[in-house]
Coordinates of C-alpha atoms in Angstrom, one line a residue:
M1041 CA -175.3 -120.9 1.6
S1042 CA -177.5 -118.8 3.8
Q1043 CA -176.0 -116.2 6.1
R1044 CA -176.7 -118.5 9.1
Q1045 CA -174.9 -121.4 7.3
T1046 CA -172.0 -119.2 6.4
L1047 CA -171.6 -117.9 9.9
E1048 CA -171.8 -121.5 11.3
A1049 CA -169.1 -122.7 8.9
L1050 CA -166.9 -119.6 9.7
S1051 CA -167.1 -120.2 13.4
G1052 CA -165.0 -123.4 13.1
L1053 CA -162.7 -121.8 10.5
L1054 CA -162.0 -118.7 12.4
L1055 CA -161.6 -120.6 15.7
S1056 CA -158.8 -122.7 14.2
L1057 CA -157.2 -119.6 12.6
F1058 CA -157.3 -117.8 15.9
V1059 CA -155.5 -120.6 17.7
A1060 CA -152.9 -120.8 14.9
M1061 CA -152.2 -117.1 15.1
L1062 CA -152.3 -117.1 18.8
S1063 CA -149.6 -119.8 18.9
A1064 CA -147.2 -117.5 17.0
T1065 CA -147.5 -114.7 19.6
V1066 CA -148.2 -116.5 22.9
V1067 CA -144.6 -117.6 23.2
S1068 CA -143.2 -114.1 22.7
T1069 CA -143.3 -113.2 26.4
A1070 CA -142.7 -116.8 27.6
L1071 CA -139.7 -117.7 25.4
P1072 CA -136.9 -116.5 27.7
Q1073 CA -138.3 -118.7 30.5
I1074 CA -138.8 -121.6 28.0
I1075 CA -135.2 -121.5 26.7
G1076 CA -133.8 -121.1 30.3
S1077 CA -135.8 -124.1 31.5
L1078 CA -134.4 -126.2 28.6
H1079 CA -130.9 -124.8 29.0
G1080 CA -130.8 -123.5 25.5
T1081 CA -128.5 -120.9 23.8
Q1082 CA -129.2 -117.5 22.1
S1083 CA -129.0 -119.1 18.7
Q1084 CA -131.5 -121.7 19.7
Y1085 CA -133.8 -119.0 21.1
T1086 CA -133.9 -117.4 17.6
W1087 CA -134.5 -120.8 15.9
V1088 CA -137.6 -121.5 18.0
V1089 CA -139.2 -118.5 16.3
T1090 CA -137.5 -118.9 12.9
A1091 CA -138.4 -122.6 12.4
T1092 CA -142.1 -121.9 12.6
L1093 CA -141.8 -118.8 10.4
L1094 CA -139.8 -120.7 7.8
L1095 CA -142.2 -123.6 7.3
S1096 CA -145.4 -121.5 7.4
T1097 CA -144.0 -119.0 4.8
A1098 CA -142.3 -121.4 2.5
T1099 CA -145.3 -123.8 2.3
T1100 CA -148.0 -121.1 1.7
P1101 CA -147.9 -121.4 -2.1
I1102 CA -148.1 -125.2 -1.9
W1103 CA -151.2 -125.1 0.3
G1104 CA -152.8 -122.6 -2.1
K1105 CA -152.1 -124.9 -5.1
L1106 CA -153.4 -127.9 -3.3
A1107 CA -156.6 -126.0 -2.5
D1108 CA -157.2 -125.5 -6.2
L1109 CA -156.8 -129.3 -6.9
Y1110 CA -158.3 -131.1 -3.9
D1111 CA -161.1 -130.9 -1.3
K1112 CA -160.6 -127.6 0.6
K1113 CA -162.5 -128.9 3.7
L1114 CA -160.2 -131.9 3.9
L1115 CA -157.1 -129.8 3.6
V1116 CA -158.2 -127.5 6.4
Q1117 CA -158.8 -130.5 8.6
V1118 CA -155.3 -131.9 7.7
A1119 CA -153.8 -128.6 8.6
I1120 CA -155.6 -128.6 11.9
V1121 CA -154.3 -132.1 12.7
I1122 CA -150.7 -131.2 11.8
F1123 CA -150.9 -128.0 13.9
T1124 CA -152.4 -129.9 16.9
V1125 CA -149.8 -132.6 16.8
G1126 CA -147.0 -130.0 16.6
S1127 CA -148.5 -128.2 19.6
L1128 CA -148.6 -131.3 21.7
I1129 CA -145.0 -132.3 20.8
S1130 CA -143.8 -128.7 21.5
G1131 CA -145.4 -128.9 25.0
F1132 CA -143.7 -132.2 25.8
S1133 CA -140.3 -131.2 24.4
Q1134 CA -137.4 -132.1 26.7
N1135 CA -134.7 -130.1 25.0
T1136 CA -134.4 -127.2 22.6
G1137 CA -133.7 -129.4 19.6
E1138 CA -137.0 -131.2 20.1
L1139 CA -138.8 -127.9 20.6
I1140 CA -137.3 -126.4 17.3
A1141 CA -138.3 -129.5 15.3
A1142 CA -141.8 -129.5 16.8
R1143 CA -142.3 -125.8 16.1
A1144 CA -141.2 -126.4 12.5
F1145 CA -143.9 -129.1 12.2
Q1146 CA -146.4 -126.8 13.9
G1147 CA -145.5 -124.1 11.3
L1148 CA -146.5 -126.4 8.5
G1149 CA -150.0 -126.6 9.9
M1150 CA -150.0 -122.9 10.7
G1151 CA -149.2 -121.9 7.2
G1152 CA -152.0 -124.1 5.9
L1153 CA -154.6 -122.6 8.3
Q1154 CA -153.6 -119.0 7.5
T1155 CA -153.9 -119.6 3.8
L1156 CA -156.8 -122.0 3.6
A1157 CA -159.0 -119.8 5.8
Q1158 CA -159.1 -117.1 3.1
I1159 CA -159.4 -119.6 0.3
V1160 CA -162.4 -121.4 1.9
M1161 CA -164.1 -118.0 2.4
A1162 CA -163.6 -117.3 -1.3
A1163 CA -165.3 -120.6 -2.1
M1164 CA -168.3 -119.9 0.0
I1165 CA -168.9 -116.1 -0.3
S1166 CA -169.0 -113.9 -3.4
P1167 CA -166.4 -111.0 -3.5
R1168 CA -169.2 -108.5 -3.1
D1169 CA -170.3 -110.0 0.3
R1170 CA -166.9 -111.1 1.3
G1171 CA -165.9 -107.7 2.6
R1172 CA -167.9 -107.8 5.7
Y1173 CA -166.9 -111.4 6.5
F1174 CA -163.2 -110.4 6.1
G1175 CA -163.9 -107.9 8.8
Y1176 CA -164.4 -110.8 11.2
L1177 CA -161.1 -112.3 9.9
G1178 CA -159.3 -109.0 10.6
A1179 CA -160.9 -108.9 14.1
V1180 CA -159.6 -112.5 14.8
M1181 CA -156.1 -111.5 13.7
A1182 CA -156.1 -108.4 15.8
V1183 CA -157.2 -110.2 19.0
A1184 CA -154.8 -113.0 18.4
T1185 CA -151.9 -110.6 17.8
V1186 CA -152.5 -108.5 20.9
G1187 CA -153.9 -111.2 23.1
G1188 CA -151.1 -113.7 22.6
P1189 CA -148.4 -111.8 24.6
L1190 CA -151.0 -111.2 27.4
L1191 CA -151.9 -114.8 27.6
G1192 CA -148.3 -116.0 27.5
G1193 CA -147.4 -113.6 30.3
L1194 CA -150.3 -114.8 32.4
I1195 CA -149.4 -118.5 31.8
V1196 CA -145.8 -118.2 32.8
D1197 CA -146.6 -116.1 35.8
T1198 CA -149.1 -118.8 37.1
S1199 CA -147.0 -121.3 39.1
W1200 CA -149.4 -124.2 38.7
L1201 CA -149.5 -123.9 34.9
G1202 CA -146.0 -123.3 33.6
W1203 CA -144.7 -122.6 30.1
R1204 CA -145.7 -125.9 28.6
W1205 CA -149.3 -124.7 28.7
C1206 CA -148.4 -122.1 26.1
F1207 CA -148.6 -125.0 23.7
F1208 CA -151.3 -127.1 25.3
I1209 CA -153.9 -124.4 25.8
G1210 CA -154.8 -124.2 22.1
V1211 CA -155.3 -128.0 21.7
P1212 CA -158.9 -128.2 23.0
F1213 CA -159.9 -125.4 20.7
T1214 CA -158.4 -127.0 17.6
V1215 CA -160.3 -130.2 18.4
V1216 CA -163.5 -128.3 18.7
S1217 CA -162.9 -126.4 15.4
F1218 CA -162.2 -129.7 13.6
F1219 CA -165.6 -131.1 14.5
L1220 CA -167.3 -127.8 13.9
L1221 CA -166.0 -127.8 10.4
Q1222 CA -167.0 -131.4 9.9
K1223 CA -170.6 -130.6 10.8
T1224 CA -171.0 -127.1 9.3
L1225 CA -168.7 -126.7 6.3
H1226 CA -170.1 -128.1 3.1
L1227 CA -168.2 -127.3 -0.1
P1228 CA -168.5 -128.9 -3.5
V1229 CA -165.6 -131.3 -4.1
L1230 CA -163.4 -130.8 -7.1
R1231 CA -162.5 -134.2 -8.5
R1232 CA -159.9 -134.4 -11.3
D1233 CA -158.3 -137.5 -12.7
D1234 CA -155.5 -135.7 -14.5
V1235 CA -154.0 -134.0 -11.4
K1236 CA -150.2 -133.6 -11.5
I1237 CA -148.5 -132.1 -8.5
D1238 CA -145.4 -130.1 -9.3
Y1239 CA -143.2 -131.6 -6.6
L1240 CA -140.0 -130.3 -8.1
G1241 CA -141.3 -126.7 -8.2
A1242 CA -142.7 -126.9 -4.7
T1243 CA -139.3 -128.2 -3.4
L1244 CA -137.3 -125.5 -5.2
I1245 CA -139.6 -122.7 -4.0
A1246 CA -139.4 -124.0 -0.4
A1247 CA -135.6 -124.4 -0.6
G1248 CA -135.0 -121.0 -2.2
V1249 CA -137.3 -119.1 0.2
S1250 CA -135.9 -120.9 3.2
T1251 CA -132.3 -120.1 2.3
L1252 CA -133.1 -116.4 2.0
L1253 CA -135.1 -116.3 5.2
I1254 CA -132.3 -118.1 7.1
W1255 CA -129.9 -115.5 5.7
V1256 CA -132.2 -112.6 6.7
T1257 CA -132.5 -114.1 10.2
F1258 CA -128.8 -114.4 11.0
V1259 CA -127.2 -111.6 8.9
D1260 CA -125.5 -108.9 11.0
D1261 CA -125.6 -111.3 14.0
S1262 CA -123.9 -114.6 13.3
F1263 CA -122.0 -113.1 10.3
A1264 CA -121.6 -109.7 8.5
W1265 CA -123.6 -108.3 5.6
L1266 CA -120.5 -108.4 3.5
S1267 CA -119.2 -111.9 4.1
W1268 CA -118.8 -115.2 2.2
Q1269 CA -121.8 -116.6 4.1
T1270 CA -123.9 -113.8 2.8
A1271 CA -122.7 -114.3 -0.7
A1272 CA -123.2 -118.0 -0.6
M1273 CA -126.7 -117.8 0.9
V1274 CA -128.0 -114.9 -1.2
L1275 CA -126.6 -116.1 -4.5
G1276 CA -127.6 -119.7 -3.7
G1277 CA -131.1 -118.7 -2.8
L1278 CA -131.6 -116.6 -5.8
A1279 CA -130.2 -119.3 -8.1
I1280 CA -132.6 -121.8 -6.6
L1281 CA -135.6 -119.5 -7.1
A1282 CA -134.5 -118.7 -10.7
L1283 CA -134.5 -122.5 -11.3
A1284 CA -138.0 -122.6 -9.7
V1285 CA -139.3 -120.0 -12.1
F1286 CA -137.9 -122.0 -15.0
V1287 CA -139.6 -125.1 -13.8
E1288 CA -142.9 -123.3 -13.1
T1289 CA -143.1 -122.0 -16.7
R1290 CA -143.0 -125.6 -18.0
A1291 CA -145.0 -127.5 -15.3
A1292 CA -148.4 -128.8 -16.2
E1293 CA -149.8 -127.8 -12.8
P1294 CA -147.4 -125.1 -11.4
V1295 CA -147.5 -124.4 -7.7
V1296 CA -147.3 -120.7 -8.4
P1297 CA -149.0 -120.0 -11.8
L1298 CA -146.9 -117.2 -13.2
K1299 CA -149.8 -116.1 -15.5
V1300 CA -151.8 -115.4 -12.3
I1301 CA -149.3 -113.3 -10.4
A1302 CA -148.3 -111.4 -13.5
R1303 CA -151.7 -109.9 -13.9
R1304 CA -151.9 -106.2 -13.1
N1305 CA -154.0 -106.2 -10.0
T1306 CA -152.5 -109.4 -8.6
A1307 CA -148.9 -108.1 -9.1
L1308 CA -149.7 -104.7 -7.6
S1309 CA -151.5 -106.3 -4.6
I1310 CA -148.4 -108.4 -4.0
V1311 CA -146.2 -105.4 -4.1
A1312 CA -148.5 -103.5 -1.7
S1313 CA -148.8 -106.6 0.6
L1314 CA -145.0 -106.9 0.6
A1315 CA -144.7 -103.3 1.7
V1316 CA -147.6 -103.5 4.3
G1317 CA -146.1 -106.7 5.7
M1318 CA -142.6 -105.2 6.0
A1319 CA -144.0 -102.1 7.7
M1320 CA -146.6 -103.7 9.9
F1321 CA -144.8 -106.8 11.1
G1322 CA -141.4 -105.2 11.1
G1323 CA -142.5 -102.2 13.1
A1324 CA -145.2 -103.6 15.4
V1325 CA -143.1 -106.5 16.6
F1326 CA -140.8 -104.0 18.4
L1327 CA -143.6 -102.1 20.3
G1328 CA -143.6 -104.8 23.0
Q1329 CA -139.8 -104.4 23.4
Y1330 CA -140.2 -100.6 23.5
F1331 CA -142.8 -100.7 26.3
Q1332 CA -140.9 -103.4 28.3
I1333 CA -137.3 -102.2 28.0
G1334 CA -137.6 -98.6 26.8
R1335 CA -140.4 -97.7 29.3
G1336 CA -140.0 -100.3 32.0
Y1337 CA -143.4 -101.9 31.9
S1338 CA -144.1 -105.6 32.7
P1339 CA -145.0 -108.0 29.8
T1340 CA -148.7 -107.9 30.9
H1341 CA -148.8 -104.1 31.0
A1342 CA -146.9 -104.0 27.6
G1343 CA -149.6 -106.1 26.1
L1344 CA -152.4 -103.9 27.5
L1345 CA -150.7 -100.8 26.1
T1346 CA -150.9 -102.3 22.5
I1347 CA -154.7 -102.4 22.7
P1348 CA -155.2 -99.2 20.7
M1349 CA -153.6 -100.9 17.7
M1350 CA -155.9 -103.9 18.1
A1351 CA -158.9 -101.5 18.4
G1352 CA -157.9 -99.8 15.2
V1353 CA -157.7 -103.1 13.3
L1354 CA -161.0 -104.3 14.7
L1355 CA -162.9 -101.1 14.0
S1356 CA -161.5 -100.4 10.5
S1357 CA -161.6 -104.0 9.2
T1358 CA -165.3 -104.3 10.2
V1359 CA -166.4 -100.9 8.9
A1360 CA -164.4 -101.0 5.7
G1361 CA -165.6 -104.6 5.0
R1362 CA -169.2 -103.6 5.3
L1363 CA -168.8 -100.4 3.2
A1364 CA -167.0 -102.5 0.5
T1365 CA -170.0 -104.9 0.5
R1366 CA -172.4 -102.0 0.3
T1367 CA -170.7 -100.0 -2.5
G1368 CA -168.9 -102.8 -4.4
R1369 CA -165.8 -100.5 -4.5
I1370 CA -162.6 -101.5 -2.7
K1371 CA -159.7 -99.5 -4.1
R1372 CA -160.6 -96.4 -2.1
F1373 CA -160.3 -98.3 1.2
I1374 CA -156.9 -99.8 0.3
V1375 CA -155.5 -96.4 -0.7
A1376 CA -156.9 -94.8 2.4
G1377 CA -155.6 -97.6 4.6
T1378 CA -152.0 -97.4 3.2
I1379 CA -152.1 -93.6 3.7
V1380 CA -153.3 -93.9 7.3
L1381 CA -150.7 -96.6 8.0
T1382 CA -147.9 -94.4 6.7
A1383 CA -149.2 -91.5 8.9
G1384 CA -149.2 -93.7 11.9
F1385 CA -145.7 -94.8 11.4
A1386 CA -144.6 -91.2 10.8
L1387 CA -146.0 -90.3 14.2
L1388 CA -144.3 -93.2 15.8
S1389 CA -141.0 -92.2 14.3
T1390 CA -140.9 -89.2 16.7
I1391 CA -141.2 -91.2 19.9
D1392 CA -138.5 -91.6 22.5
H1393 CA -138.2 -93.0 26.1
G1394 CA -140.2 -90.0 27.5
T1395 CA -143.0 -89.6 24.9
S1396 CA -146.5 -89.4 26.3
L1397 CA -148.3 -92.7 26.2
Y1398 CA -151.4 -90.9 24.9
F1399 CA -149.5 -89.8 21.8
V1400 CA -148.1 -93.3 21.3
G1401 CA -151.6 -94.7 21.7
V1402 CA -153.0 -92.4 19.0
A1403 CA -150.2 -93.3 16.6
M1404 CA -150.7 -97.0 17.2
F1405 CA -154.4 -96.6 16.6
L1406 CA -153.7 -95.1 13.2
V1407 CA -151.4 -98.0 12.4
G1408 CA -154.1 -100.4 13.3
V1409 CA -156.7 -98.6 11.2
G1410 CA -154.4 -98.6 8.2
V1411 CA -153.7 -102.4 8.6
G1412 CA -157.4 -103.2 9.0
M1413 CA -158.4 -101.2 5.9
S1414 CA -155.7 -102.5 3.6
M1415 CA -154.4 -106.0 4.6
Q1416 CA -157.4 -108.2 3.9
N1417 CA -158.8 -106.0 1.2
L1418 CA -155.6 -106.6 -0.8
V1419 CA -156.5 -110.3 -0.7
L1420 CA -160.0 -109.5 -1.7
V1421 CA -159.1 -107.5 -4.8
V1422 CA -157.0 -110.4 -6.0
Q1423 CA -159.7 -112.9 -5.4
N1424 CA -162.1 -110.7 -7.3
S1425 CA -159.7 -110.6 -10.3
V1426 CA -159.2 -114.3 -10.9
P1427 CA -161.6 -117.2 -11.7
L1428 CA -162.6 -119.6 -8.9
G1429 CA -160.2 -122.2 -10.1
E1430 CA -157.2 -119.9 -9.5
V1431 CA -158.3 -118.3 -6.3
G1432 CA -156.2 -120.6 -4.1
A1433 CA -152.9 -119.9 -5.9
A1434 CA -153.7 -116.1 -6.1
S1435 CA -154.7 -115.8 -2.4
A1436 CA -151.7 -117.9 -1.3
S1437 CA -149.3 -115.7 -3.4
V1438 CA -150.5 -112.5 -1.6
T1439 CA -150.3 -114.1 1.8
F1440 CA -146.9 -115.6 1.0
F1441 CA -145.3 -112.3 -0.1
R1442 CA -146.9 -110.5 2.9
S1443 CA -145.3 -113.0 5.3
L1444 CA -142.1 -112.8 3.4
G1445 CA -142.1 -109.0 3.7
G1446 CA -142.8 -109.3 7.4
T1447 CA -139.9 -111.6 7.9
I1448 CA -137.5 -109.4 6.0
G1449 CA -138.9 -106.3 7.8
V1450 CA -138.4 -107.9 11.3
S1451 CA -134.8 -108.9 10.5
V1452 CA -133.7 -105.7 8.8
L1453 CA -135.3 -103.3 11.3
G1454 CA -134.0 -105.5 14.1
A1455 CA -130.5 -105.1 12.8
V1456 CA -131.0 -101.3 12.6
L1457 CA -132.4 -101.2 16.1
A1458 CA -129.4 -103.2 17.4
N1459 CA -126.9 -100.9 15.8
Q1460 CA -128.7 -97.8 17.1
V1461 CA -129.0 -99.2 20.6
S1462 CA -125.3 -100.2 20.7
T1463 CA -124.3 -96.7 19.6
K1464 CA -126.6 -94.9 22.1
I1465 CA -125.5 -97.1 25.0
A1466 CA -121.8 -96.5 24.2
E1467 CA -122.5 -92.7 24.2
G1468 CA -124.5 -93.0 27.5
L1469 CA -121.8 -95.1 29.2
A1470 CA -119.1 -92.7 28.0
R1471 CA -121.0 -89.8 29.7
L1472 CA -121.0 -91.9 32.9
G1473 CA -117.2 -92.4 32.5
I1474 CA -117.6 -96.1 31.8
K1475 CA -115.6 -97.6 29.0
G1476 CA -116.4 -100.7 27.0
G1477 CA -118.7 -99.4 24.3
G1478 CA -122.1 -100.9 24.0
A1479 CA -121.4 -104.1 25.8
G1480 CA -124.4 -103.6 28.0
S1481 CA -126.7 -104.0 25.0
G1482 CA -126.0 -107.7 24.9
S1483 CA -128.3 -108.4 27.9
L1484 CA -132.0 -107.8 27.8
D1485 CA -132.2 -108.4 31.6
V1486 CA -132.3 -104.7 32.4
K1487 CA -133.4 -105.2 36.0
S1488 CA -130.1 -106.9 36.9
L1489 CA -128.1 -103.9 35.7
P1490 CA -126.8 -101.2 38.1
G1491 CA -129.2 -98.2 38.4
P1492 CA -127.3 -95.6 36.2
V1493 CA -126.5 -98.2 33.5
R1494 CA -130.1 -99.4 33.6
E1495 CA -131.4 -95.9 32.8
V1496 CA -128.9 -95.6 29.9
V1497 CA -130.1 -98.9 28.4
R1498 CA -133.7 -97.9 28.8
A1499 CA -133.2 -94.6 27.2
A1500 CA -131.2 -96.2 24.3
Y1501 CA -134.0 -98.6 23.5
G1502 CA -136.7 -95.9 23.9
D1503 CA -134.9 -93.4 21.7
A1504 CA -133.7 -95.9 19.0
T1505 CA -137.2 -97.3 18.4
G1506 CA -138.3 -94.2 16.6
H1507 CA -135.7 -94.7 13.9
I1508 CA -137.1 -98.1 12.8
F1509 CA -140.6 -96.6 12.6
L1510 CA -139.3 -93.9 10.3
I1511 CA -137.9 -96.7 8.0
S1512 CA -141.3 -98.4 8.3
A1513 CA -143.0 -95.2 7.1
F1514 CA -140.8 -95.0 4.0
I1515 CA -141.5 -98.7 3.3
A1516 CA -145.3 -98.0 3.7
V1517 CA -145.1 -95.3 1.0
V1518 CA -144.4 -98.1 -1.5
G1519 CA -147.7 -99.6 -0.5
I1520 CA -149.4 -96.2 -1.3
V1521 CA -147.9 -96.1 -4.8
A1522 CA -149.0 -99.7 -5.5
A1523 CA -152.5 -99.1 -4.1
L1524 CA -152.9 -96.0 -6.3
A1525 CA -151.8 -98.0 -9.4
L1526 CA -154.5 -100.7 -8.8
K1527 CA -157.1 -100.9 -11.5
S1528 CA -160.4 -99.9 -10.0
V1529 CA -162.9 -102.7 -10.1
V1530 CA -166.4 -103.4 -8.8
L1531 CA -166.7 -106.5 -6.6
R1532 CA -168.7 -109.1 -8.4
D1533 CA -171.8 -110.8 -6.9
S1534 CA -170.9 -114.2 -8.3
L1535 CA -168.5 -116.8 -6.9
D1536 CA -166.8 -117.2 -10.3
L1537 CA -165.9 -114.9 -13.2
A1538 CA -168.3 -114.8 -16.1
E1539 CA -167.2 -116.6 -19.2
G1540 CA -165.0 -114.3 -21.4
A1541 CA -164.9 -111.6 -18.8
P1542 CA -161.4 -109.9 -18.4
S1543 CA -159.8 -111.1 -15.2
D1544 CA -158.6 -107.7 -14.0
A1545 CA -161.9 -106.0 -14.8
A1546 CA -164.4 -108.2 -13.1
S1547 CA -167.4 -106.1 -12.1
G1548 CA -170.2 -106.7 -9.7
G1549 CA -173.9 -107.0 -10.5
A1550 CA -175.9 -109.9 -11.5
G1551 CA -174.6 -109.7 -15.0
A1552 CA -171.3 -111.1 -13.8
L1553 CA -173.0 -114.3 -12.7
A1554 CA -173.7 -115.7 -16.2
G1555 CA -171.6 -118.5 -17.4
A1556 CA -168.7 -120.4 -16.0
S1557 CA -165.0 -119.9 -15.8
A1558 CA -162.5 -121.6 -18.1
S1559 CA -161.3 -123.9 -15.4
G1560 CA -164.7 -125.1 -14.2
S1561 CA -168.2 -123.9 -13.8
S1562 CA -170.4 -122.4 -11.2
A1563 CA -173.9 -123.1 -10.5
V1564 CA -176.2 -120.3 -11.7
G1565 CA -179.4 -119.4 -10.0
T1566 CA -180.4 -118.2 -6.6
S1567 CA -179.4 -120.7 -3.9
V1568 CA -181.5 -121.3 -0.9
A1569 CA -179.8 -123.3 1.9
G1570 CA -177.5 -124.8 -0.7
S1571 CA -180.3 -125.9 -3.2
P1572 CA -181.3 -124.2 -6.4
V1573 CA -184.7 -122.6 -6.7
P1574 CA -187.0 -124.7 -8.8
G1575 CA -186.9 -123.6 -12.4
S1576 CA -183.3 -122.4 -12.2
S1577 CA -180.6 -124.1 -14.2
A1578 CA -177.0 -124.8 -13.6
T1579 CA -174.3 -124.6 -16.2
G1580 CA -171.7 -127.3 -15.8
P1581 CA -171.5 -130.0 -13.2
L1582 CA -171.7 -128.9 -9.6
A1583 CA -168.8 -131.2 -8.7
T1584 CA -166.4 -129.0 -10.5
G1585 CA -167.8 -125.6 -9.4
S1586 CA -169.5 -124.2 -6.4
P1587 CA -173.0 -123.4 -5.2
A1588 CA -174.5 -120.2 -6.2
A1589 CA -174.2 -117.5 -3.6
G1590 CA -176.0 -114.4 -4.5
P1591 CA -178.5 -113.1 -7.1
S1592 CA -179.6 -115.1 -10.1
V1593 CA -178.9 -114.2 -13.7
A1594 CA -182.3 -112.7 -14.2
G1595 CA -184.5 -111.2 -11.6
P1596 CA -183.8 -109.4 -8.3
S1597 CA -181.7 -110.8 -5.5
A1598 CA -183.1 -111.5 -2.1
A1599 CA -181.4 -108.4 -0.8
G1600 CA -182.3 -105.9 -3.4
P1601 CA -182.4 -105.2 -7.2
S1602 CA -179.6 -106.4 -9.3
S1603 CA -178.0 -104.9 -12.3
T1604 CA -179.6 -105.8 -15.6
G1605 CA -176.9 -104.3 -17.7
P1606 CA -174.2 -106.2 -19.6
I1607 CA -171.2 -107.8 -18.0
G1608 CA -169.0 -105.0 -16.6
G1609 CA -172.0 -102.8 -16.1
P1610 CA -172.9 -100.8 -13.0
P1611 CA -173.0 -102.6 -9.7
A1612 CA -176.1 -103.5 -7.8
A1613 CA -177.7 -100.9 -5.7
S1614 CA -176.6 -100.5 -2.1
G1615 CA -179.5 -102.7 -1.1
T1616 CA -177.3 -105.8 -1.8
D1617 CA -175.8 -105.3 1.6

């Protein structure tokens, strides 16, 4: 595909991904009003968020495996339809039960869009060129993450719209993205007659992960850490996952191929993604609460104050992606990103309710830079280390564990924050001569509290937030260790691994383009607008591979000279950018 064709196809893909990610954040500022309007309870409040998260996380490996077996374009469109229907039902919900069920269905489509976006990009663009396009992906994620709360606050504050438009507003965009993909996205279709879906493994993985996520969500709230509920859910979830591992080792087409995630770079990228997800999601999600409750700003102002983090993600993901494409090296950016992320959280660990907003902004910018340099590049290093036929399962595994880490981080850090707030409120009320412990922490409606008590609650939230960022910094250190242990590789110029090339040592350059992977075959030869240049040949049927994207085996690429050395030799010159 030419660069113009690639950008046209990405426009529909990134638009659908933007709407999916926006739906996860747009309700954050509107949810109190939504639950109040539907006369829901606090537990139902939690489940509106948890239901979406459960389905999107638990089904990520399944979407990834399906992408390795079936038409990726069709799967993206199916995910768009599921998400759109879920959005419409959510908007028309008449009670919280209906809303929770609709959000769960919406989460199924959301998980597919988040996973398939990266997989489709891997099927279109070689790892060497994928870095700069992943910069666009990072920018979309950043804008959706920060813009969601702003948009949600604006919708609920506009009387003639109302909270239901938090769900309706994305529908026109998903419809547009569906037809954009239909017109612009053209991928070779993998047709196999011997496909066997591992339904048992998929069911066990979803059940085991869901059990643990439900436990993480409600522990220390509905029941204690040391309780029979904890024992039943943790041991039950682990037993189900152990059985899933047993099934996956014997399945003909496992949902999560253990041989893929056991490879060095894939395993280390999963560990790093788990740490980055726990630190980033677990820490950043509390910044809005810090600004609103700890500092007294409105939801709209709180969203504006998080712009430095968005700017950091946008800038670093774009620059790092282009540099990765130019140099073919990626480990250095992942290591630097995890270090900067840790430094940002270390600075945030010192904040309290009176810290200068300029200082907080600088720290948030560093966190954003770290996320932008590391998060998508961890997916890229995995995609570079596996053949094209396994890219779906490998990409989904990294995304799955990153989401899982984020979920665990939010719950654990939330429990720590609640305990810290309760203690500090009790101490503050005691100084005012008011008995009753931290009872005031049960209400987030700070404006309704008496003046002195309100200041105690604000100070408690502002001062306690620093503790959770300190924990986030320690978690992020694990990401640094995993990043340093990654095997240094050169991004390859081909869509697929060369025949016989070691998976974790795939190198760039034109030499890597020769041959096909064990699971299929890629077209060899320079591609112009999807058609091979006359005189070039293709190894293997196009129906089971992918069009060439990049330089041919012999001769220079359109962008510059290519490596003429053996497989694993030096990368192409910087002109390949």
